[in-house]
Amino acid sequence: MTLSVTQAVLDGAKLVDLSTSSVRELNAALHALAPDSNETFWKVAHPNGRHAIAAGLDADIDIEIDGPVGYYCAGMNKRGRVVINGNAGVGVGENMMSGFIHVKGDASQSAGATAHGGLLVIDGNASARCGISMKGIDIVVKGSVGHLSAFMGQAGSLVVLGDAGEALGDSLYEARLFVRGTVAGLGADCIEKEMRDEHKALLAEKLKAAGILGEVDIGEFRRYGSARTLYHFHVDNVSSY
């Protein structure tokens, strides 16, 4: 596999410099990897906020991006492990199927939107609609999340070590929400629920996967979920839809 631009090898990794190479060329090279390829470690230099970097991965590879990224970085990820050494724009990990994404900074709106699986860890804060329409992804945010996070969340979990904005879990289905800080307000059909032992065990599992089990007290978290009153239309609830 070759690119039309010069590549280098750094510390055993394939290095692609986006100051001389295009995102299209990078993604085409990643998509062309053979199942038995030994090119399993890639580094991306000078991303400079470009959009759709490492989108559509379908391989057991590690990618380290050295700097901030734009929209939809690692969107539709399947099996890939992506580390972003900087902030991420709108929709990081959007529609991810499996794998791991680690944002070592803040994330803009709709982080992990519609994602079906995998783990997304955000070291900083996440803006509005984090986990919107999540369908199985696990999201761990070490900072706070903005309004309408987990809106229409169907499955998976959202763990927030900081605070949550207004309308958390609005129109929630069966996604599981854990917040350690203050919740500005709950959305339609989202309620606080009892934190039983099985929920503490589940939370511990997610914190362990994110590499921070033991750094926080599980007893400080509160659990939120669906009241299940909006699953079927009823005229008495019309103002809530």
PDB file of C-alpha atoms in Angstrom:
ATOM      1  CA  MET A   1       0.000   0.000   0.000  1.00  0.00           C
ATOM      2  CA  THR A   2       1.402   3.406  -0.945  1.00  0.00           C
ATOM      3  CA  LEU A   3       0.278   6.989  -0.775  1.00  0.00           C
ATOM      4  CA  SER A   4       0.916   9.566  -3.438  1.00  0.00           C
ATOM      5  CA  VAL A   5       2.896  11.511  -0.844  1.00  0.00           C
ATOM      6  CA  THR A   6       6.003  10.711   1.125  1.00  0.00           C
ATOM      7  CA  GLN A   7       5.516   8.754   4.341  1.00  0.00           C
ATOM      8  CA  ALA A   8       7.985   8.195   7.152  1.00  0.00           C
ATOM      9  CA  VAL A   9       8.346   5.649   9.893  1.00  0.00           C
ATOM     10  CA  LEU A  10       8.582   7.023  13.416  1.00  0.00           C
ATOM     11  CA  ASP A  11       8.986   4.764  16.460  1.00  0.00           C
ATOM     12  CA  GLY A  12       7.647   1.861  14.454  1.00  0.00           C
ATOM     13  CA  ALA A  13       4.577   3.814  13.337  1.00  0.00           C
ATOM     14  CA  LYS A  14       3.531   4.868   9.877  1.00  0.00           C
ATOM     15  CA  LEU A  15       3.686   8.661   9.926  1.00  0.00           C
ATOM     16  CA  VAL A  16       1.422  10.751   7.683  1.00  0.00           C
ATOM     17  CA  ASP A  17       1.866  14.527   7.693  1.00  0.00           C
ATOM     18  CA  LEU A  18      -1.339  16.312   6.751  1.00  0.00           C
ATOM     19  CA  SER A  19       0.587  19.466   5.915  1.00  0.00           C
ATOM     20  CA  THR A  20       1.788  17.664   2.779  1.00  0.00           C
ATOM     21  CA  SER A  21      -0.844  14.933   2.447  1.00  0.00           C
ATOM     22  CA  SER A  22      -4.626  15.168   2.129  1.00  0.00           C
ATOM     23  CA  VAL A  23      -7.226  13.620   4.414  1.00  0.00           C
ATOM     24  CA  ARG A  24      -8.641  11.824   1.398  1.00  0.00           C
ATOM     25  CA  GLU A  25      -5.269  10.170   0.765  1.00  0.00           C
ATOM     26  CA  LEU A  26      -4.882   9.208   4.421  1.00  0.00           C
ATOM     27  CA  ASN A  27      -8.350   7.689   4.662  1.00  0.00           C
ATOM     28  CA  ALA A  28      -7.954   5.849   1.355  1.00  0.00           C
ATOM     29  CA  ALA A  29      -4.742   4.284   2.631  1.00  0.00           C
ATOM     30  CA  LEU A  30      -6.390   3.222   5.879  1.00  0.00           C
ATOM     31  CA  HIS A  31      -9.369   1.745   4.052  1.00  0.00           C
ATOM     32  CA  ALA A  32      -7.071  -0.204   1.733  1.00  0.00           C
ATOM     33  CA  LEU A  33      -5.261  -2.062   4.513  1.00  0.00           C
ATOM     34  CA  ALA A  34      -5.295  -5.815   4.040  1.00  0.00           C
ATOM     35  CA  PRO A  35      -6.605  -7.965   6.922  1.00  0.00           C
ATOM     36  CA  ASP A  36      -3.107  -9.376   7.471  1.00  0.00           C
ATOM     37  CA  SER A  37      -1.304  -6.045   7.129  1.00  0.00           C
ATOM     38  CA  ASN A  38       1.523  -5.342   9.560  1.00  0.00           C
ATOM     39  CA  GLU A  39       0.907  -1.594   9.266  1.00  0.00           C
ATOM     40  CA  THR A  40      -1.082  -1.503  12.487  1.00  0.00           C
ATOM     41  CA  PHE A  41       0.304   1.675  14.107  1.00  0.00           C
ATOM     42  CA  TRP A  42      -0.169   5.043  12.445  1.00  0.00           C
ATOM     43  CA  LYS A  43       0.631   8.584  13.519  1.00  0.00           C
ATOM     44  CA  VAL A  44      -0.953  11.665  11.981  1.00  0.00           C
ATOM     45  CA  ALA A  45       0.877  14.993  12.198  1.00  0.00           C
ATOM     46  CA  HIS A  46      -0.481  18.516  11.672  1.00  0.00           C
ATOM     47  CA  PRO A  47      -4.215  17.703  11.562  1.00  0.00           C
ATOM     48  CA  ASN A  48      -4.950  21.412  12.089  1.00  0.00           C
ATOM     49  CA  GLY A  49      -8.676  20.886  12.604  1.00  0.00           C
ATOM     50  CA  ARG A  50      -9.296  19.061   9.341  1.00  0.00           C
ATOM     51  CA  HIS A  51     -12.570  17.182   9.057  1.00  0.00           C
ATOM     52  CA  ALA A  52     -13.294  13.433   8.822  1.00  0.00           C
ATOM     53  CA  ILE A  53      -9.799  12.281   9.739  1.00  0.00           C
ATOM     54  CA  ALA A  54      -9.705   8.475  10.113  1.00  0.00           C
ATOM     55  CA  ALA A  55     -13.391   8.171   9.229  1.00  0.00           C
ATOM     56  CA  GLY A  56     -14.748   4.779   8.230  1.00  0.00           C
ATOM     57  CA  LEU A  57     -12.077   2.594   9.825  1.00  0.00           C
ATOM     58  CA  ASP A  58     -12.602  -1.156   9.639  1.00  0.00           C
ATOM     59  CA  ALA A  59      -9.362  -2.680  10.925  1.00  0.00           C
ATOM     60  CA  ASP A  60      -7.553  -3.587  14.137  1.00  0.00           C
ATOM     61  CA  ILE A  61      -5.183  -0.633  14.034  1.00  0.00           C
ATOM     62  CA  ASP A  62      -3.953   2.109  16.348  1.00  0.00           C
ATOM     63  CA  ILE A  63      -3.961   5.716  15.184  1.00  0.00           C
ATOM     64  CA  GLU A  64      -2.506   8.625  17.142  1.00  0.00           C
ATOM     65  CA  ILE A  65      -3.456  12.103  15.914  1.00  0.00           C
ATOM     66  CA  ASP A  66      -1.119  14.804  17.170  1.00  0.00           C
ATOM     67  CA  GLY A  67      -3.289  17.876  17.393  1.00  0.00           C
ATOM     68  CA  PRO A  68      -6.875  19.144  17.159  1.00  0.00           C
ATOM     69  CA  VAL A  69      -9.349  17.647  14.686  1.00  0.00           C
ATOM     70  CA  GLY A  70     -12.486  18.955  12.996  1.00  0.00           C
ATOM     71  CA  TYR A  71     -15.869  17.379  12.325  1.00  0.00           C
ATOM     72  CA  TYR A  72     -16.569  13.645  12.457  1.00  0.00           C
ATOM     73  CA  CYS A  73     -13.110  12.392  13.362  1.00  0.00           C
ATOM     74  CA  ALA A  74     -13.153   8.573  13.517  1.00  0.00           C
ATOM     75  CA  GLY A  75     -16.792   8.563  12.501  1.00  0.00           C
ATOM     76  CA  MET A  76     -18.185   5.106  11.709  1.00  0.00           C
ATOM     77  CA  ASN A  77     -15.185   3.546  13.452  1.00  0.00           C
ATOM     78  CA  LYS A  78     -15.125  -0.229  13.562  1.00  0.00           C
ATOM     79  CA  ARG A  79     -12.379  -1.948  15.585  1.00  0.00           C
ATOM     80  CA  GLY A  80      -9.927   0.934  15.369  1.00  0.00           C
ATOM     81  CA  ARG A  81      -8.246   2.540  18.379  1.00  0.00           C
ATOM     82  CA  VAL A  82      -7.868   6.288  17.905  1.00  0.00           C
ATOM     83  CA  VAL A  83      -6.134   8.745  20.239  1.00  0.00           C
ATOM     84  CA  ILE A  84      -6.565  12.475  19.612  1.00  0.00           C
ATOM     85  CA  ASN A  85      -3.953  14.663  21.288  1.00  0.00           C
ATOM     86  CA  GLY A  86      -6.119  17.762  21.253  1.00  0.00           C
ATOM     87  CA  ASN A  87      -9.697  18.938  20.959  1.00  0.00           C
ATOM     88  CA  ALA A  88     -12.296  17.378  18.662  1.00  0.00           C
ATOM     89  CA  GLY A  89     -14.970  19.075  16.569  1.00  0.00           C
ATOM     90  CA  VAL A  90     -18.598  18.131  16.036  1.00  0.00           C
ATOM     91  CA  GLY A  91     -19.533  14.455  15.951  1.00  0.00           C
ATOM     92  CA  VAL A  92     -16.340  12.736  17.041  1.00  0.00           C
ATOM     93  CA  GLY A  93     -16.989   8.984  16.919  1.00  0.00           C
ATOM     94  CA  GLU A  94     -20.356   9.520  15.229  1.00  0.00           C
ATOM     95  CA  ASN A  95     -22.017   6.193  14.393  1.00  0.00           C
ATOM     96  CA  MET A  96     -19.086   4.207  15.816  1.00  0.00           C
ATOM     97  CA  MET A  97     -19.698   0.467  15.766  1.00  0.00           C
ATOM     98  CA  SER A  98     -16.813  -0.784  17.935  1.00  0.00           C
ATOM     99  CA  GLY A  99     -13.296   0.117  18.973  1.00  0.00           C
ATOM    100  CA  PHE A 100     -11.922   2.899  21.164  1.00  0.00           C
ATOM    101  CA  ILE A 101     -11.583   6.667  20.814  1.00  0.00           C
ATOM    102  CA  HIS A 102      -9.733   8.820  23.349  1.00  0.00           C
ATOM    103  CA  VAL A 103     -10.011  12.616  23.114  1.00  0.00           C
ATOM    104  CA  LYS A 104      -7.258  14.189  25.215  1.00  0.00           C
ATOM    105  CA  GLY A 105      -9.022  17.525  25.244  1.00  0.00           C
ATOM    106  CA  ASP A 106     -12.546  18.875  24.853  1.00  0.00           C
ATOM    107  CA  ALA A 107     -15.183  17.670  22.389  1.00  0.00           C
ATOM    108  CA  SER A 108     -17.714  19.779  20.530  1.00  0.00           C
ATOM    109  CA  GLN A 109     -21.375  18.948  19.995  1.00  0.00           C
ATOM    110  CA  SER A 110     -22.838  15.502  19.369  1.00  0.00           C
ATOM    111  CA  ALA A 111     -19.859  13.428  20.497  1.00  0.00           C
ATOM    112  CA  GLY A 112     -20.638   9.743  19.959  1.00  0.00           C
ATOM    113  CA  ALA A 113     -23.915  10.526  18.191  1.00  0.00           C
ATOM    114  CA  THR A 114     -25.923   7.477  17.056  1.00  0.00           C
ATOM    115  CA  ALA A 115     -23.010   5.159  17.912  1.00  0.00           C
ATOM    116  CA  HIS A 116     -23.796   1.460  18.281  1.00  0.00           C
ATOM    117  CA  GLY A 117     -20.777   0.267  20.292  1.00  0.00           C
ATOM    118  CA  GLY A 118     -17.226   0.849  21.431  1.00  0.00           C
ATOM    119  CA  LEU A 119     -15.841   3.199  24.061  1.00  0.00           C
ATOM    120  CA  LEU A 120     -15.392   6.971  23.766  1.00  0.00           C
ATOM    121  CA  VAL A 121     -13.350   8.682  26.483  1.00  0.00           C
ATOM    122  CA  ILE A 122     -13.172  12.483  26.657  1.00  0.00           C
ATOM    123  CA  ASP A 123     -10.638  13.945  29.077  1.00  0.00           C
ATOM    124  CA  GLY A 124     -12.157  17.427  29.046  1.00  0.00           C
ATOM    125  CA  ASN A 125     -15.696  18.689  28.567  1.00  0.00           C
ATOM    126  CA  ALA A 126     -18.240  17.702  25.921  1.00  0.00           C
ATOM    127  CA  SER A 127     -20.613  20.241  24.457  1.00  0.00           C
ATOM    128  CA  ALA A 128     -24.336  19.915  23.764  1.00  0.00           C
ATOM    129  CA  ARG A 129     -26.023  16.669  22.735  1.00  0.00           C
ATOM    130  CA  CYS A 130     -23.233  14.369  23.811  1.00  0.00           C
ATOM    131  CA  GLY A 131     -24.433  10.841  23.053  1.00  0.00           C
ATOM    132  CA  ILE A 132     -27.514  11.953  21.130  1.00  0.00           C
ATOM    133  CA  SER A 133     -29.449   8.899  19.909  1.00  0.00           C
ATOM    134  CA  MET A 134     -26.765   6.593  21.292  1.00  0.00           C
ATOM    135  CA  LYS A 135     -27.463   2.968  20.472  1.00  0.00           C
ATOM    136  CA  GLY A 136     -24.952   0.987  22.515  1.00  0.00           C
ATOM    137  CA  ILE A 137     -21.798   3.055  22.863  1.00  0.00           C
ATOM    138  CA  ASP A 138     -20.173   3.692  26.242  1.00  0.00           C
ATOM    139  CA  ILE A 139     -19.110   7.321  26.753  1.00  0.00           C
ATOM    140  CA  VAL A 140     -17.004   8.500  29.680  1.00  0.00           C
ATOM    141  CA  VAL A 141     -16.557  12.262  30.062  1.00  0.00           C
ATOM    142  CA  LYS A 142     -14.096  13.368  32.718  1.00  0.00           C
ATOM    143  CA  GLY A 143     -15.405  16.922  32.629  1.00  0.00           C
ATOM    144  CA  SER A 144     -18.951  18.186  32.104  1.00  0.00           C
ATOM    145  CA  VAL A 145     -21.517  17.811  29.316  1.00  0.00           C
ATOM    146  CA  GLY A 146     -23.818  20.354  27.711  1.00  0.00           C
ATOM    147  CA  HIS A 147     -27.571  20.496  27.293  1.00  0.00           C
ATOM    148  CA  LEU A 148     -29.622  17.667  25.791  1.00  0.00           C
ATOM    149  CA  SER A 149     -26.939  15.075  26.358  1.00  0.00           C
ATOM    150  CA  ALA A 150     -28.172  11.513  25.756  1.00  0.00           C
ATOM    151  CA  PHE A 151     -31.226  12.927  23.970  1.00  0.00           C
ATOM    152  CA  MET A 152     -33.214   9.921  22.713  1.00  0.00           C
ATOM    153  CA  GLY A 153     -30.504   7.599  24.049  1.00  0.00           C
ATOM    154  CA  GLN A 154     -31.573   4.059  23.232  1.00  0.00           C
ATOM    155  CA  ALA A 155     -28.807   1.870  24.681  1.00  0.00           C
ATOM    156  CA  GLY A 156     -25.315   2.109  26.119  1.00  0.00           C
ATOM    157  CA  SER A 157     -24.057   4.292  28.931  1.00  0.00           C
ATOM    158  CA  LEU A 158     -23.016   7.886  29.539  1.00  0.00           C
ATOM    159  CA  VAL A 159     -20.754   8.490  32.531  1.00  0.00           C
ATOM    160  CA  VAL A 160     -20.067  12.119  33.488  1.00  0.00           C
ATOM    161  CA  LEU A 161     -17.570  12.979  36.199  1.00  0.00           C
ATOM    162  CA  GLY A 162     -18.525  16.650  36.148  1.00  0.00           C
ATOM    163  CA  ASP A 163     -21.869  18.389  35.668  1.00  0.00           C
ATOM    164  CA  ALA A 164     -24.663  17.986  33.108  1.00  0.00           C
ATOM    165  CA  GLY A 165     -26.569  20.760  31.378  1.00  0.00           C
ATOM    166  CA  GLU A 166     -30.299  21.237  30.889  1.00  0.00           C
ATOM    167  CA  ALA A 167     -32.598  18.520  29.555  1.00  0.00           C
ATOM    168  CA  LEU A 168     -30.348  15.568  30.333  1.00  0.00           C
ATOM    169  CA  GLY A 169     -31.769  12.382  28.854  1.00  0.00           C
ATOM    170  CA  ASP A 170     -34.681  14.053  27.109  1.00  0.00           C
ATOM    171  CA  SER A 171     -36.968  11.421  25.518  1.00  0.00           C
ATOM    172  CA  LEU A 172     -34.667   8.710  26.830  1.00  0.00           C
ATOM    173  CA  TYR A 173     -35.186   5.032  26.032  1.00  0.00           C
ATOM    174  CA  GLU A 174     -32.879   2.558  27.799  1.00  0.00           C
ATOM    175  CA  ALA A 175     -29.464   4.239  27.862  1.00  0.00           C
ATOM    176  CA  ARG A 176     -27.929   4.335  31.347  1.00  0.00           C
ATOM    177  CA  LEU A 177     -26.766   7.684  32.712  1.00  0.00           C
ATOM    178  CA  PHE A 178     -24.407   8.288  35.627  1.00  0.00           C
ATOM    179  CA  VAL A 179     -23.496  11.818  36.751  1.00  0.00           C
ATOM    180  CA  ARG A 180     -21.204  12.713  39.622  1.00  0.00           C
ATOM    181  CA  GLY A 181     -21.816  16.463  39.621  1.00  0.00           C
ATOM    182  CA  THR A 182     -24.845  18.714  39.372  1.00  0.00           C
ATOM    183  CA  VAL A 183     -27.598  18.209  36.792  1.00  0.00           C
ATOM    184  CA  ALA A 184     -29.080  21.512  35.623  1.00  0.00           C
ATOM    185  CA  GLY A 185     -32.323  19.817  34.609  1.00  0.00           C
ATOM    186  CA  LEU A 186     -33.796  16.566  33.380  1.00  0.00           C
ATOM    187  CA  GLY A 187     -35.469  16.205  30.002  1.00  0.00           C
ATOM    188  CA  ALA A 188     -38.884  14.752  29.254  1.00  0.00           C
ATOM    189  CA  ASP A 189     -39.365  11.265  30.689  1.00  0.00           C
ATOM    190  CA  CYS A 190     -35.930  11.162  32.377  1.00  0.00           C
ATOM    191  CA  ILE A 191     -35.881  10.595  36.129  1.00  0.00           C
ATOM    192  CA  GLU A 192     -33.361   9.884  38.853  1.00  0.00           C
ATOM    193  CA  LYS A 193     -33.313   6.217  39.820  1.00  0.00           C
ATOM    194  CA  GLU A 194     -32.029   4.165  42.719  1.00  0.00           C
ATOM    195  CA  MET A 195     -28.342   3.269  42.571  1.00  0.00           C
ATOM    196  CA  ARG A 196     -28.314  -0.425  43.463  1.00  0.00           C
ATOM    197  CA  ASP A 197     -25.334  -2.744  43.709  1.00  0.00           C
ATOM    198  CA  GLU A 198     -25.680  -3.966  40.132  1.00  0.00           C
ATOM    199  CA  HIS A 199     -25.574  -0.379  38.901  1.00  0.00           C
ATOM    200  CA  LYS A 200     -22.474   0.353  40.969  1.00  0.00           C
ATOM    201  CA  ALA A 201     -20.847  -2.723  39.448  1.00  0.00           C
ATOM    202  CA  LEU A 202     -21.779  -1.557  35.962  1.00  0.00           C
ATOM    203  CA  LEU A 203     -20.396   1.914  36.641  1.00  0.00           C
ATOM    204  CA  ALA A 204     -17.171   0.408  38.003  1.00  0.00           C
ATOM    205  CA  GLU A 205     -16.843  -1.613  34.792  1.00  0.00           C
ATOM    206  CA  LYS A 206     -17.109   1.527  32.652  1.00  0.00           C
ATOM    207  CA  LEU A 207     -14.659   3.472  34.818  1.00  0.00           C
ATOM    208  CA  LYS A 208     -12.196   0.587  34.645  1.00  0.00           C
ATOM    209  CA  ALA A 209     -12.458   0.467  30.871  1.00  0.00           C
ATOM    210  CA  ALA A 210     -11.682   4.202  30.807  1.00  0.00           C
ATOM    211  CA  GLY A 211      -8.659   3.646  33.056  1.00  0.00           C
ATOM    212  CA  ILE A 212      -9.913   5.739  35.961  1.00  0.00           C
ATOM    213  CA  LEU A 213     -11.366   3.206  38.386  1.00  0.00           C
ATOM    214  CA  GLY A 214     -10.057   4.133  41.827  1.00  0.00           C
ATOM    215  CA  GLU A 215      -9.632   7.792  40.921  1.00  0.00           C
ATOM    216  CA  VAL A 216     -13.238   8.631  41.778  1.00  0.00           C
ATOM    217  CA  ASP A 217     -15.718   7.548  44.438  1.00  0.00           C
ATOM    218  CA  ILE A 218     -18.570   5.554  42.892  1.00  0.00           C
ATOM    219  CA  GLY A 219     -20.748   6.619  45.812  1.00  0.00           C
ATOM    220  CA  GLU A 220     -20.675  10.205  44.513  1.00  0.00           C
ATOM    221  CA  PHE A 221     -22.575   9.313  41.329  1.00  0.00           C
ATOM    222  CA  ARG A 222     -26.306   9.416  40.762  1.00  0.00           C
ATOM    223  CA  ARG A 223     -28.161   7.287  38.237  1.00  0.00           C
ATOM    224  CA  TYR A 224     -30.737   8.491  35.724  1.00  0.00           C
ATOM    225  CA  GLY A 225     -32.975   6.584  33.355  1.00  0.00           C
ATOM    226  CA  SER A 226     -36.255   6.521  31.504  1.00  0.00           C
ATOM    227  CA  ALA A 227     -39.573   6.753  33.327  1.00  0.00           C
ATOM    228  CA  ARG A 228     -40.987   4.797  30.347  1.00  0.00           C
ATOM    229  CA  THR A 229     -44.120   6.921  30.105  1.00  0.00           C
ATOM    230  CA  LEU A 230     -43.540   8.124  26.521  1.00  0.00           C
ATOM    231  CA  TYR A 231     -42.910   4.764  24.853  1.00  0.00           C
ATOM    232  CA  HIS A 232     -46.430   4.787  23.404  1.00  0.00           C
ATOM    233  CA  PHE A 233     -48.514   7.778  22.473  1.00  0.00           C
ATOM    234  CA  HIS A 234     -51.107   8.839  25.006  1.00  0.00           C
ATOM    235  CA  VAL A 235     -53.130  12.023  24.702  1.00  0.00           C
ATOM    236  CA  ASP A 236     -52.459  12.910  28.348  1.00  0.00           C
ATOM    237  CA  ASN A 237     -48.740  13.181  27.532  1.00  0.00           C
ATOM    238  CA  VAL A 238     -49.122  15.199  24.344  1.00  0.00           C
ATOM    239  CA  SER A 239     -47.381  18.259  25.811  1.00  0.00           C
ATOM    240  CA  SER A 240     -44.276  16.188  26.558  1.00  0.00           C
ATOM    241  CA  TYR A 241     -43.670  14.858  23.045  1.00  0.00           C
TER     242      TYR A 241
END
